[in-house]
Tab-separated table of C-alpha atoms in Angstrom:
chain	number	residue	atom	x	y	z
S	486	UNK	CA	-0.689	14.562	-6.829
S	487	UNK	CA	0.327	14.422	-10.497
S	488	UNK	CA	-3.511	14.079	-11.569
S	489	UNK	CA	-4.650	17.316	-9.448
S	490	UNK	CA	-1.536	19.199	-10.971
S	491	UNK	CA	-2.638	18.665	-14.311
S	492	UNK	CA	-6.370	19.391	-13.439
S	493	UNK	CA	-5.640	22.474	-11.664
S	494	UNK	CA	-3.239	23.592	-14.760
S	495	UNK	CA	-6.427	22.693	-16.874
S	496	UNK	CA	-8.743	24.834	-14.973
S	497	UNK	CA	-6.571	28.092	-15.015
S	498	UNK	CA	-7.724	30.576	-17.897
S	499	UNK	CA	-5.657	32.949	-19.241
S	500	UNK	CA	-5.624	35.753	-21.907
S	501	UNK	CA	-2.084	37.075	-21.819
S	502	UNK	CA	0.526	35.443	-24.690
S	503	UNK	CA	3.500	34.632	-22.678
S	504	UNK	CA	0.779	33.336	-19.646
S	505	UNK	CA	-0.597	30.657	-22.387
S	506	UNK	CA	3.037	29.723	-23.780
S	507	UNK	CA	3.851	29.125	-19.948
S	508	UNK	CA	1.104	27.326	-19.424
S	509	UNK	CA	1.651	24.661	-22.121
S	510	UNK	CA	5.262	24.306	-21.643
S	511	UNK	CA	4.194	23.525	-18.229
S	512	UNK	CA	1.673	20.751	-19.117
S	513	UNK	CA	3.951	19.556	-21.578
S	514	UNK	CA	6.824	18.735	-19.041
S	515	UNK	CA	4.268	17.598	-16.599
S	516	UNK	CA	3.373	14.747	-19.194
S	517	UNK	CA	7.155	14.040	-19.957
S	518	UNK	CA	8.228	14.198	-16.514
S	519	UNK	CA	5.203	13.027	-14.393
S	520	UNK	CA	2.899	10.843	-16.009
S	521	UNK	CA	5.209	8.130	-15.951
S	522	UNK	CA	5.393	7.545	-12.758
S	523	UNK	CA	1.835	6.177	-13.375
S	524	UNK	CA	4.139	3.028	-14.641
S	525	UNK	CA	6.375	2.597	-11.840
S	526	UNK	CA	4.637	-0.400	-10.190
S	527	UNK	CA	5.505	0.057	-6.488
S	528	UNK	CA	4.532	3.677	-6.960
S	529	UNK	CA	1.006	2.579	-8.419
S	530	UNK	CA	0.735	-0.663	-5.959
S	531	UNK	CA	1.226	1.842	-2.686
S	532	UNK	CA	-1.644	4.253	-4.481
S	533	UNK	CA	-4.001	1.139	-4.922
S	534	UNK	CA	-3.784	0.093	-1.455
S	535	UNK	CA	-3.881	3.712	0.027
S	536	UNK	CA	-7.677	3.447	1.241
S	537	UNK	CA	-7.974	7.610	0.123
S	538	UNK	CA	-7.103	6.987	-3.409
S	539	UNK	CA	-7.131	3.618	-4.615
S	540	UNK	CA	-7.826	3.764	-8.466
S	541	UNK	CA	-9.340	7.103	-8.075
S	542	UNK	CA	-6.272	9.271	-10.023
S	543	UNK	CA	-4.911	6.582	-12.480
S	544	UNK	CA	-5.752	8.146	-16.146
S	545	UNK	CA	-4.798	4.417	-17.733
S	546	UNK	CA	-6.798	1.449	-17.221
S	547	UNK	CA	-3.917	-1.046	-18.181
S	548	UNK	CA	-1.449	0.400	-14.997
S	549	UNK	CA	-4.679	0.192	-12.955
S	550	UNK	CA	-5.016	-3.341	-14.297
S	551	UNK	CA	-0.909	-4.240	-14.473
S	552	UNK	CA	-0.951	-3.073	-10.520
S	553	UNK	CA	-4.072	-5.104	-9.114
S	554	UNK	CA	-2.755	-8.304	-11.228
S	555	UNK	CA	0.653	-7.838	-8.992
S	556	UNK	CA	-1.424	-7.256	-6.059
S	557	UNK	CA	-3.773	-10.481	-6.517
S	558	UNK	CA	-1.223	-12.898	-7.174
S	559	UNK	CA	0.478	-11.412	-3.570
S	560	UNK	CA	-2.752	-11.672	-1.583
S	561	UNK	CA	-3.309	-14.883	-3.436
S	562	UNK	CA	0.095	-16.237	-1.739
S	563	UNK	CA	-0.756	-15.188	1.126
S	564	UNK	CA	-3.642	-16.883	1.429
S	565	UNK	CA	-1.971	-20.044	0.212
S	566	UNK	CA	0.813	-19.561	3.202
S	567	UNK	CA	-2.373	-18.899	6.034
S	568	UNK	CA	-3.572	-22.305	4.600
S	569	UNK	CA	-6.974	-21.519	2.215
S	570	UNK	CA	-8.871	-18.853	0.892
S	571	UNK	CA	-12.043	-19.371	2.672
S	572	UNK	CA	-13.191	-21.685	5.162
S	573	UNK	CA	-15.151	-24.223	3.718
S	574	UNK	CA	-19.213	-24.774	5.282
S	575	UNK	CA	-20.199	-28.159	5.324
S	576	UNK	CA	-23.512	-29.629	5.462
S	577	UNK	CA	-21.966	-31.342	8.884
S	578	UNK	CA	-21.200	-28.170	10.910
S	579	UNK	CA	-23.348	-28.926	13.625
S	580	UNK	CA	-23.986	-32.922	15.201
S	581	UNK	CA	-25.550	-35.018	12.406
S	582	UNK	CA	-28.487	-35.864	13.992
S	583	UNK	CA	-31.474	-38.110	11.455
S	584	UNK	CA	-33.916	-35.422	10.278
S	585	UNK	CA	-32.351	-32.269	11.008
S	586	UNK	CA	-33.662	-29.759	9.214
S	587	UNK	CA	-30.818	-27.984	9.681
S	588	UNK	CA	-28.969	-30.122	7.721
S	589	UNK	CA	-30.762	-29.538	4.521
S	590	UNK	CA	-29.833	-25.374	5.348
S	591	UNK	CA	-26.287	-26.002	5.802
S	592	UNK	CA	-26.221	-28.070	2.560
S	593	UNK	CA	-28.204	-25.011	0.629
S	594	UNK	CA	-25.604	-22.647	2.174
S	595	UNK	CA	-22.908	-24.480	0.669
S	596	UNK	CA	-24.028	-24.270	-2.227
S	597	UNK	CA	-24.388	-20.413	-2.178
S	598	UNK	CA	-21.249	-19.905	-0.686
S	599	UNK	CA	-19.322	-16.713	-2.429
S	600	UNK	CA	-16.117	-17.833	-4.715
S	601	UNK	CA	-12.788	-16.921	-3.370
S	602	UNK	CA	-12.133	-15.893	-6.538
S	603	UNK	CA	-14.687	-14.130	-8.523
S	604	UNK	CA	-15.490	-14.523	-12.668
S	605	UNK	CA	-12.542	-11.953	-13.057
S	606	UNK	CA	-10.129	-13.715	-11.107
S	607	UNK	CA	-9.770	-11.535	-7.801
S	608	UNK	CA	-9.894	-12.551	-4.239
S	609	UNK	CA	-12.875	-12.036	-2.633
S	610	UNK	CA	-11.619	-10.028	-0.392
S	611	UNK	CA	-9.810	-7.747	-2.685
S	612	UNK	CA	-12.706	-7.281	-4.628
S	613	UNK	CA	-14.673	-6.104	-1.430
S	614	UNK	CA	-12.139	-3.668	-0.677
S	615	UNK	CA	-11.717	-1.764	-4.032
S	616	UNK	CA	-15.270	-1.610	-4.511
S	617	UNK	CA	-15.771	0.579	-0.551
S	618	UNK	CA	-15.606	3.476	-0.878
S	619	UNK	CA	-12.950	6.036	-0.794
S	620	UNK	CA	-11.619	7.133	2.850
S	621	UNK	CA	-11.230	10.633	3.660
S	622	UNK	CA	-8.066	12.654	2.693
S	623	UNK	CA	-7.562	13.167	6.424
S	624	UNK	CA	-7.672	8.910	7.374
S	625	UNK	CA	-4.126	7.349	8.021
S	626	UNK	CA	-3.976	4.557	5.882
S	627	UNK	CA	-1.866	2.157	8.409
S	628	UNK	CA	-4.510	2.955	11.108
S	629	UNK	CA	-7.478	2.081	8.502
S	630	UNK	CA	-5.224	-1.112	7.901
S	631	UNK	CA	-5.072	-1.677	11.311
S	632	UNK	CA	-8.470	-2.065	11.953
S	633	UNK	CA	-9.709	-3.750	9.209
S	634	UNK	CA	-6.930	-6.378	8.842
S	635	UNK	CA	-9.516	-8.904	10.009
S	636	UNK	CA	-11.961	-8.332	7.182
S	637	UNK	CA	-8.893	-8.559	4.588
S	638	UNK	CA	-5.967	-10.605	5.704
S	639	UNK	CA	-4.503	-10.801	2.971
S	640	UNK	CA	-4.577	-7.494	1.574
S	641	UNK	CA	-3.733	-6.437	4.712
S	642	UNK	CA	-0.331	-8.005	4.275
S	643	UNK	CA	0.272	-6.588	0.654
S	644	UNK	CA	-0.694	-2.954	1.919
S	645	UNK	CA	1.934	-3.096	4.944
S	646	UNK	CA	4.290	-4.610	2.795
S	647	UNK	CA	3.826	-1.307	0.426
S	648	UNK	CA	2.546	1.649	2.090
S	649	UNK	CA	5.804	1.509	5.190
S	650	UNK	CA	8.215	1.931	2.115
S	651	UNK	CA	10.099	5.475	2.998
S	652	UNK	CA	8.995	7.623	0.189
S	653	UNK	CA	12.449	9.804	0.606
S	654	UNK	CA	16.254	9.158	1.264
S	655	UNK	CA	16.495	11.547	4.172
S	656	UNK	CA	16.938	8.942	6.867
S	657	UNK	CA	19.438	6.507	4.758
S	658	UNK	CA	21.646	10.191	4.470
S	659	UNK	CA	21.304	11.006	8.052
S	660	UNK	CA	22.807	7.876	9.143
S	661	UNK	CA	25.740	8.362	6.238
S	662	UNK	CA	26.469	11.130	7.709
S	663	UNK	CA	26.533	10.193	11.208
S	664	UNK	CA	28.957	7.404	10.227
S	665	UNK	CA	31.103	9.864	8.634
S	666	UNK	CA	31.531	11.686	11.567
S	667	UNK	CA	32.143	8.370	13.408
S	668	UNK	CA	34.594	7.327	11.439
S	669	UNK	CA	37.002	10.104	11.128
S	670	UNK	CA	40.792	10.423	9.880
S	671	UNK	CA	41.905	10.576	13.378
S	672	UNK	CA	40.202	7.198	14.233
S	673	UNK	CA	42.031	4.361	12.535
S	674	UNK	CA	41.741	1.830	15.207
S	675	UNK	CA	38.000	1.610	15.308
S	676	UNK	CA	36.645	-2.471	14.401
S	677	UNK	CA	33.593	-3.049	12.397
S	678	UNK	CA	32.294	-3.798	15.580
S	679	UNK	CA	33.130	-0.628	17.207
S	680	UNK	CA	31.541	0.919	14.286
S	681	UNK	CA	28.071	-0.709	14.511
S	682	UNK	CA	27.992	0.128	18.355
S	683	UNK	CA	28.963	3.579	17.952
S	684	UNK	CA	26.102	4.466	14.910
S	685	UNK	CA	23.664	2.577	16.854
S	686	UNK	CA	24.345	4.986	20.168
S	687	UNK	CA	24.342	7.654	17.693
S	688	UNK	CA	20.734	6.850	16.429
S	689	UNK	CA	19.241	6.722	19.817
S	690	UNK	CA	17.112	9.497	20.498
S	691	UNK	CA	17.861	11.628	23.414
S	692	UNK	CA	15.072	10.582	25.658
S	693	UNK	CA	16.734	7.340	25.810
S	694	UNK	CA	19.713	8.943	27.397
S	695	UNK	CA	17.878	9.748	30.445
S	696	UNK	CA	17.187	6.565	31.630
């Protein structure tokens, strides 16, 4: 969003004085106030994972780089935690039988078999997905997740770890205030307990009450 601000700004042409003063006092606050966000590594990790932006807005290559570091040492662990990278071929994947000829393809093919991680250090699988292209505007990332959580396990994990983060504080306020109406002045005799059972029926939605 920050990045098409600023290149919308840019595109605007104006003539008038106080129009062109306003103007770069706006693009000036936009680069004190917005551009570092581009730091913030959760921010940048969500955007990176986000299958309709990934490194598309980022206007520095080291946050770009900072961000997919974090994110290939987490798929990395993950990998380590589902056992191995890749499954290994062996010449032996079928019976050994004398004279196979199949034997001398399966030892070729492991031979040719793509590196987990490539000359540059990423997963293979990471690597495949940053280099697909960009999904449209209108996909939902978790659904695009969803379905391709097979072809990138581990990334896969990283993205739902990031992208389900609430971006605002609404909910964690809503619930404040429903335990401050809960626990009023005029009850002083409620337990913890109590307290927990009565924010919980609170948070129910009313469909639930119809049971």
């Amino acid at each position: 969003m920050t990045n098409c601000i600023k290149t919308s700004l840019h595109r605007i042409n104006v003539s008038n004085p106080f129009a062109k003063n306003l103007k770069k006092e706006l693009e000036a606050q936009i680069e004190k106030k917005l551009d570092p966000l581009e730091t913030n590594i959760l921010l940048s990790i969500a955007t990176i994972v986000d299958p309709r932006f990934k490194r598309l807005h980022f206007s520095s290559a080291r946050n770009v780089a900072n961000a997919i570091t974090i994110i290939k040492n987490e798929v990395k662990k993950e990998h380590q935690n589902q056992g191995s990278l890749t499954p290994p071929v062996h010449p032996n994947i079928i019976d050994d039988v004398d004279g196979c000829i199949w034997n001398i393809h399966d030892e070729i093919a492991s031979r040719h078999l793509p590196d987990s991680d490539g000359c540059d250090g990423l997963p293979a699988e990471l690597k495949l997905y940053l280099n697909q292209p960009i999904q449209p505007r209108t996909r939902h990332p978790i659904q695009y997740w969803k379905e391709n959580k097979n072809a990138f396990p581990g990334t896969y994990k990283v993205a739902m770890k990031y992208l389900t983060v609430l971006g605002a504080s609404v909910p964690a306020e809503r619930l404040v205030s429903t335990l401050n109406n809960v626990c009023s002045d005029k009850r002083s005799r409620l337990t913890p307990q109590h307290i927990n059972e009565l924010v919980f029926l609170n948070s129910l939605d009313s469909i639930y009450w119809n049971i």
